[in-house]
Tab-separated table of C-alpha atoms in Angstrom:
chain	number	residue	atom	x	y	z
A	883	MET	CA	-4.619	-19.356	0.677
A	884	ILE	CA	-8.140	-18.671	1.971
A	885	TYR	CA	-7.002	-15.426	3.653
A	886	LEU	CA	-5.431	-14.175	0.440
A	887	ILE	CA	-8.510	-15.111	-1.604
A	888	CYS	CA	-10.807	-13.241	0.816
A	889	SER	CA	-8.536	-10.176	0.655
A	890	ILE	CA	-8.582	-10.253	-3.155
A	891	LEU	CA	-12.390	-10.519	-3.158
A	892	GLY	CA	-12.656	-7.561	-0.776
A	893	SER	CA	-10.299	-5.418	-2.857
A	894	VAL	CA	-12.010	-6.226	-6.163
A	895	SER	CA	-15.445	-5.596	-4.625
A	896	VAL	CA	-14.369	-2.047	-3.741
A	897	GLY	CA	-13.273	-1.473	-7.351
A	898	VAL	CA	-16.512	-2.898	-8.749
A	899	PHE	CA	-18.560	-0.688	-6.428
A	900	PHE	CA	-16.638	2.444	-7.440
A	901	LYS	CA	-17.102	1.460	-11.072
A	902	TYR	CA	-20.853	1.232	-10.481
A	903	ILE	CA	-21.383	4.474	-8.523
A	904	LYS	CA	-19.287	6.681	-10.799
A	905	ARG	CA	-22.429	7.249	-12.886
A	906	PHE	CA	-23.909	9.118	-9.911
A	907	SER	CA	-22.875	12.416	-8.352
A	908	VAL	CA	-20.804	11.389	-5.332
A	909	ASN	CA	-18.138	13.087	-3.245
A	910	ILE	CA	-15.158	10.738	-3.033
A	911	PHE	CA	-13.661	12.687	-0.111
A	912	GLU	CA	-16.772	12.249	2.031
A	913	ILE	CA	-16.822	8.552	1.173
A	914	ILE	CA	-13.177	8.224	2.249
A	915	ILE	CA	-13.922	9.831	5.632
A	916	LEU	CA	-16.985	7.662	6.270
A	917	ASN	CA	-14.968	4.627	5.206
A	918	TYR	CA	-12.483	5.266	8.028
A	919	VAL	CA	-15.292	5.946	10.507
A	920	VAL	CA	-16.587	2.443	9.781
A	921	THR	CA	-13.171	0.724	9.876
A	922	SER	CA	-12.286	2.492	13.150
A	923	VAL	CA	-15.579	1.567	14.833
A	924	LEU	CA	-15.484	-2.043	13.612
A	925	SER	CA	-11.880	-2.579	14.715
A	926	PHE	CA	-12.588	-1.002	18.124
A	927	PHE	CA	-15.603	-3.147	18.982
A	928	ILE	CA	-14.787	-6.400	17.167
A	929	PHE	CA	-11.201	-6.599	18.413
A	930	LYS	CA	-11.938	-5.062	21.833
A	931	VAL	CA	-9.125	-2.535	21.747
A	932	ASP	CA	-7.303	-2.406	25.093
A	933	PHE	CA	-5.805	1.024	25.694
A	934	THR	CA	-3.766	-0.335	28.600
A	935	GLN	CA	-1.584	-2.116	26.034
A	936	ILE	CA	-0.372	1.176	24.598
A	937	SER	CA	3.395	1.486	24.974
A	938	THR	CA	6.318	3.389	23.523
A	939	THR	CA	7.591	0.140	21.991
A	940	MET	CA	4.627	-0.071	19.622
A	941	PRO	CA	5.471	0.493	15.934
A	942	TRP	CA	4.245	4.090	16.032
A	943	GLY	CA	6.330	4.978	13.010
A	944	VAL	CA	4.577	2.359	10.863
A	945	ILE	CA	1.166	3.206	12.329
A	946	SER	CA	1.656	6.918	11.617
A	947	ALA	CA	2.953	6.214	8.115
A	948	LEU	CA	-0.114	4.104	7.278
A	949	GLY	CA	-2.424	6.696	8.840
A	950	VAL	CA	-1.011	9.253	6.422
A	951	LEU	CA	-0.572	7.010	3.382
A	952	LEU	CA	-3.982	5.279	3.314
A	953	PRO	CA	-6.109	8.406	2.746
A	954	SER	CA	-3.327	10.082	0.746
A	955	ILE	CA	-3.160	7.245	-1.775
A	956	PHE	CA	-6.872	7.710	-2.541
A	957	ILE	CA	-6.148	11.338	-3.407
A	958	ALA	CA	-2.980	10.527	-5.380
A	959	GLN	CA	-4.811	7.856	-7.375
A	960	PHE	CA	-7.721	10.220	-8.083
A	961	ARG	CA	-5.400	13.023	-9.240
A	962	SER	CA	-3.266	10.625	-11.258
A	963	ILE	CA	-6.326	9.484	-13.202
A	964	GLN	CA	-7.291	13.133	-13.692
A	965	TYR	CA	-3.905	14.306	-15.022
A	966	ALA	CA	-2.299	11.158	-16.483
A	967	GLY	CA	-5.253	8.952	-17.361
A	968	LEU	CA	-6.691	5.688	-16.090
A	969	ILE	CA	-4.394	3.341	-18.025
A	970	LYS	CA	-1.143	4.952	-16.883
A	971	THR	CA	-2.456	5.049	-13.312
A	972	ASP	CA	-3.369	1.344	-13.453
A	973	ILE	CA	0.106	0.503	-14.675
A	974	ALA	CA	1.745	2.613	-11.946
A	975	GLN	CA	-0.405	0.946	-9.257
A	976	ARG	CA	0.280	-2.613	-10.395
A	977	LEU	CA	3.984	-2.052	-11.033
A	978	SER	CA	4.234	-0.923	-7.396
A	979	LEU	CA	4.429	-4.673	-6.785
A	980	LEU	CA	8.150	-4.355	-7.547
A	981	ILE	CA	8.747	-2.332	-4.361
A	982	PRO	CA	7.505	-4.939	-1.825
A	983	ILE	CA	9.154	-7.756	-3.797
A	984	ILE	CA	12.503	-5.978	-3.543
A	985	ALA	CA	11.773	-5.454	0.154
A	986	ALA	CA	10.917	-9.155	0.563
A	987	ILE	CA	14.342	-10.105	-0.763
A	988	PHE	CA	16.533	-7.416	0.826
A	989	ILE	CA	14.607	-6.441	4.006
A	990	PHE	CA	12.674	-9.579	4.962
A	991	LYS	CA	15.480	-11.850	3.657
A	992	GLU	CA	13.234	-14.178	1.659
A	993	GLU	CA	14.925	-16.629	-0.664
A	994	LEU	CA	13.017	-17.146	-3.900
A	995	ASN	CA	13.099	-20.495	-5.652
A	996	ALA	CA	13.124	-20.872	-9.426
A	997	MET	CA	9.365	-21.478	-9.600
A	998	ARG	CA	8.631	-18.168	-7.874
A	999	TYR	CA	10.971	-16.270	-10.167
A	1000	VAL	CA	9.109	-17.756	-13.155
A	1001	ALA	CA	5.761	-16.877	-11.526
A	1002	LEU	CA	6.854	-13.270	-10.982
A	1003	GLY	CA	8.061	-13.007	-14.561
A	1004	LEU	CA	4.797	-14.378	-15.943
A	1005	GLY	CA	2.799	-12.141	-13.613
A	1006	LEU	CA	4.568	-8.955	-14.646
A	1007	LEU	CA	4.183	-9.951	-18.290
A	1008	SER	CA	0.462	-10.528	-17.684
A	1009	VAL	CA	0.140	-6.991	-16.291
A	1010	TYR	CA	1.448	-5.601	-19.574
A	1011	PHE	CA	-0.962	-7.660	-21.699
A	1012	ILE	CA	-4.020	-7.084	-19.484
A	1013	LEU	CA	-3.475	-3.328	-19.295
A	1014	ASN	CA	-2.848	-3.081	-23.031
A	1015	LYS	CA	-6.005	-1.429	-24.342
A	1016	GLY	CA	-4.920	-0.845	-27.895
A	1017	ASN	CA	-5.477	2.646	-29.275
A	1018	THR	CA	-6.164	5.033	-26.402
A	1019	ALA	CA	-6.187	8.747	-25.961
A	1020	GLN	CA	-2.744	10.195	-25.414
A	1021	PHE	CA	-2.153	12.461	-22.452
A	1022	GLU	CA	0.376	15.265	-22.505
A	1023	SER	CA	3.323	14.767	-20.207
A	1024	SER	CA	3.372	17.319	-17.423
A	1025	THR	CA	4.892	17.896	-14.037
A	1026	LYS	CA	1.556	17.146	-12.340
A	1027	SER	CA	0.943	13.866	-14.171
A	1028	SER	CA	4.491	12.675	-13.463
A	1029	PHE	CA	4.199	13.651	-9.796
A	1030	TYR	CA	0.902	11.847	-9.205
A	1031	LEU	CA	1.962	8.758	-11.175
A	1032	LEU	CA	5.133	8.530	-9.087
A	1033	SER	CA	3.090	9.113	-5.911
A	1034	THR	CA	0.737	6.269	-6.856
A	1035	PHE	CA	3.633	3.929	-7.630
A	1036	LEU	CA	5.539	4.680	-4.415
A	1037	GLY	CA	2.426	4.938	-2.223
A	1038	PHE	CA	0.967	1.508	-2.966
A	1039	GLY	CA	4.397	-0.124	-2.729
A	1040	ILE	CA	5.244	1.436	0.634
A	1041	ILE	CA	1.780	0.631	2.039
A	1042	ASP	CA	2.342	-3.065	1.259
A	1043	ILE	CA	5.664	-3.005	3.110
A	1044	CYS	CA	4.146	-1.178	6.106
A	1045	PHE	CA	1.345	-3.742	6.463
A	1046	LYS	CA	3.932	-6.512	6.385
A	1047	GLN	CA	5.919	-4.769	9.146
A	1048	LEU	CA	2.751	-4.343	11.213
A	1049	ALA	CA	1.882	-8.032	10.840
A	1050	LEU	CA	5.332	-9.016	12.144
A	1051	TYR	CA	5.063	-6.910	15.307
A	1052	ALA	CA	4.449	-9.461	18.066
A	1053	ALA	CA	4.250	-7.357	21.256
A	1054	ILE	CA	0.497	-6.765	20.771
A	1055	PRO	CA	-1.975	-8.309	18.275
A	1056	TYR	CA	-1.943	-6.588	14.878
A	1057	THR	CA	-5.714	-6.131	15.273
A	1058	GLN	CA	-5.003	-3.658	18.075
A	1059	SER	CA	-2.502	-1.763	15.914
A	1060	LEU	CA	-4.989	-1.578	13.037
A	1061	PHE	CA	-7.387	0.446	15.181
A	1062	TYR	CA	-4.740	3.128	15.654
A	1063	VAL	CA	-4.008	3.059	11.903
A	1064	PHE	CA	-7.685	3.584	11.023
A	1065	ALA	CA	-8.163	6.214	13.755
A	1066	THR	CA	-5.126	8.158	12.522
A	1067	ALA	CA	-6.351	7.969	8.917
A	1068	LEU	CA	-9.806	9.171	10.011
A	1069	PHE	CA	-8.431	12.082	12.048
A	1070	LEU	CA	-6.124	13.298	9.286
A	1071	SER	CA	-8.784	12.889	6.567
A	1072	LEU	CA	-11.350	14.781	8.613
A	1073	LEU	CA	-8.865	17.518	9.498
A	1074	THR	CA	-7.775	17.997	5.892
A	1075	TYR	CA	-11.310	17.987	4.505
A	1076	THR	CA	-12.557	20.414	7.180
A	1077	PHE	CA	-9.873	22.999	6.479
A	1078	GLY	CA	-10.001	22.480	2.718
A	1079	ASN	CA	-13.753	22.947	2.320
A	1080	LYS	CA	-16.156	25.648	3.378
A	1081	LYS	CA	-19.018	23.182	3.125
A	1082	ASN	CA	-20.616	21.902	6.316
A	1083	ILE	CA	-19.039	18.442	6.661
A	1084	PHE	CA	-22.032	17.171	8.629
A	1085	LYS	CA	-24.328	17.608	5.613
A	1086	VAL	CA	-23.640	14.372	3.743
A	1087	SER	CA	-25.944	13.083	1.015
A	1088	ARG	CA	-27.664	9.752	1.528
A	1089	LEU	CA	-25.746	8.235	-1.380
A	1090	ASN	CA	-22.359	9.360	-0.030
A	1091	PHE	CA	-23.312	8.123	3.437
A	1092	ALA	CA	-24.446	4.695	2.221
A	1093	SER	CA	-21.422	4.393	-0.077
A	1094	GLY	CA	-18.999	5.288	2.720
A	1095	ILE	CA	-20.535	2.713	5.067
A	1096	PHE	CA	-20.452	-0.003	2.411
A	1097	ILE	CA	-16.906	0.776	1.257
A	1098	GLY	CA	-15.763	0.871	4.885
A	1099	GLY	CA	-17.059	-2.654	5.445
A	1100	LEU	CA	-15.358	-3.972	2.314
A	1101	ASN	CA	-12.116	-2.164	3.116
A	1102	PHE	CA	-12.142	-3.610	6.636
A	1103	ILE	CA	-12.527	-7.143	5.280
A	1104	ASN	CA	-9.805	-6.557	2.683
A	1105	ILE	CA	-7.196	-5.276	5.150
A	1106	ILE	CA	-7.952	-7.787	7.930
A	1107	PHE	CA	-7.540	-10.786	5.636
A	1108	TYR	CA	-4.496	-9.194	3.984
A	1109	MET	CA	-2.862	-8.975	7.418
A	1110	LYS	CA	-3.864	-12.554	8.228
A	1111	ALA	CA	-2.292	-13.683	4.950
A	1112	HIS	CA	0.974	-11.933	5.869
A	1113	GLN	CA	0.978	-13.679	9.238
A	1114	HIS	CA	0.230	-17.052	7.668
A	1115	PHE	CA	2.968	-16.615	5.040
A	1116	SER	CA	5.351	-14.780	7.385
A	1117	SER	CA	8.403	-16.436	5.804
A	1118	ASN	CA	7.067	-16.047	2.235
A	1119	PRO	CA	5.948	-12.414	1.829
A	1120	THR	CA	6.306	-12.606	-1.962
A	1121	ILE	CA	3.347	-15.021	-2.044
A	1122	VAL	CA	1.138	-12.329	-0.522
A	1123	PHE	CA	2.573	-9.351	-2.431
A	1124	ALA	CA	2.435	-11.050	-5.838
A	1125	GLY	CA	-0.664	-13.166	-5.249
A	1126	MET	CA	-2.669	-10.110	-4.199
A	1127	ASN	CA	-1.684	-8.012	-7.220
A	1128	PHE	CA	-2.012	-10.753	-9.837
A	1129	GLY	CA	-5.269	-11.981	-8.268
A	1130	VAL	CA	-6.843	-8.509	-8.275
A	1131	ILE	CA	-5.860	-7.956	-11.914
A	1132	PHE	CA	-7.134	-11.394	-12.969
A	1133	LEU	CA	-10.491	-11.213	-11.160
A	1134	GLY	CA	-10.996	-7.504	-11.863
A	1135	THR	CA	-10.540	-8.035	-15.595
A	1136	LEU	CA	-12.944	-10.985	-15.653
A	1137	LEU	CA	-15.611	-9.003	-13.780
A	1138	GLY	CA	-15.075	-5.973	-16.006
A	1139	TYR	CA	-15.743	-8.171	-19.035
A	1140	SER	CA	-18.743	-10.045	-17.585
A	1141	LEU	CA	-20.478	-7.309	-15.544
A	1142	PHE	CA	-19.593	-4.090	-17.350
A	1143	LYS	CA	-19.165	-5.491	-20.871
A	1144	GLU	CA	-15.639	-4.110	-21.193
A	1145	LYS	CA	-14.015	-5.394	-24.356
A	1146	LEU	CA	-11.134	-7.861	-24.171
A	1147	SER	CA	-8.544	-7.845	-26.913
A	1148	PHE	CA	-6.469	-10.868	-27.890
A	1149	LYS	CA	-3.612	-9.448	-25.806
A	1150	ASN	CA	-5.926	-9.091	-22.805
A	1151	ILE	CA	-6.896	-12.770	-23.067
A	1152	ILE	CA	-3.216	-13.767	-23.232
A	1153	GLY	CA	-2.656	-11.639	-20.115
A	1154	LEU	CA	-5.448	-13.419	-18.240
A	1155	ILE	CA	-3.963	-16.812	-19.106
A	1156	LEU	CA	-0.498	-15.661	-17.968
A	1157	ALA	CA	-1.926	-14.270	-14.707
A	1158	GLY	CA	-3.682	-17.580	-14.060
A	1159	CYS	CA	-0.419	-19.447	-14.684
A	1160	ALA	CA	1.476	-17.078	-12.368
A	1161	ILE	CA	-1.024	-17.586	-9.536
A	1162	SER	CA	-0.940	-21.376	-10.047
A	1163	LEU	CA	2.856	-21.418	-9.875
A	1164	LEU	CA	2.837	-19.371	-6.662
A	1165	VAL	CA	0.421	-21.885	-5.115
A	1166	PHE	CA	2.489	-24.879	-6.285
A	1167	SER	CA	5.679	-23.273	-4.971
A	1168	LEU	CA	4.303	-23.612	-1.438
A	1169	GLY	CA	4.444	-27.368	-1.702
């Protein structure tokens, strides 16, 4: 479980950092690009990428899909929050868990025992209670809000499945494949930003530069340990899919309460308890 715990910590750290820097004037698009510069460089040097291992049998379809989806999901999530609101976006992101779980059963042929079914039920129930904020501002339904909410839901779910597929590819180490994923994401992000902005892309503020470097390091840690978890639980992908989502919600809510003084309602507390029970059941189901 250590790989999964490290991945959860990396993911939550990114969220906490974004929560902190939102009070400053930052350019999220520049941060995204710098993030993929860092992940590409780290994966190249740390994993000693061997270009002689490139072959037509590599999972280029999955690599290309992730290269497109990773930067795109940042944009979809940003726009979803803008048009539909933070709460609806959170719900769409966490409910995306349903997509990889369905894939685990029908694509990866995992058989779930009764304990895991109970854990999934408790976990999904905990999502409802934790994301229940009481009286909140209502957002008008529109084509844009529906589109970006659906994009967030589908994007996060498909990304989970793609990472699982990449972890199962045995012809070359997944660490080699990750370099091509990050490099593709960097190239496409840079290309899109260059053509979409008249601003000189080489003039980046110190805050955006430092934020991009820091986020890149956290993102690298998150994805590497997430892949290691998938390899370790290769026959139990639901453990990774569910454990990651429930763990992020559980820890993120606790940190939001303790660090940023976000209020917890009675329903939120019930949700935390249910999430803790769901994670415990997933761990016990391994025995």
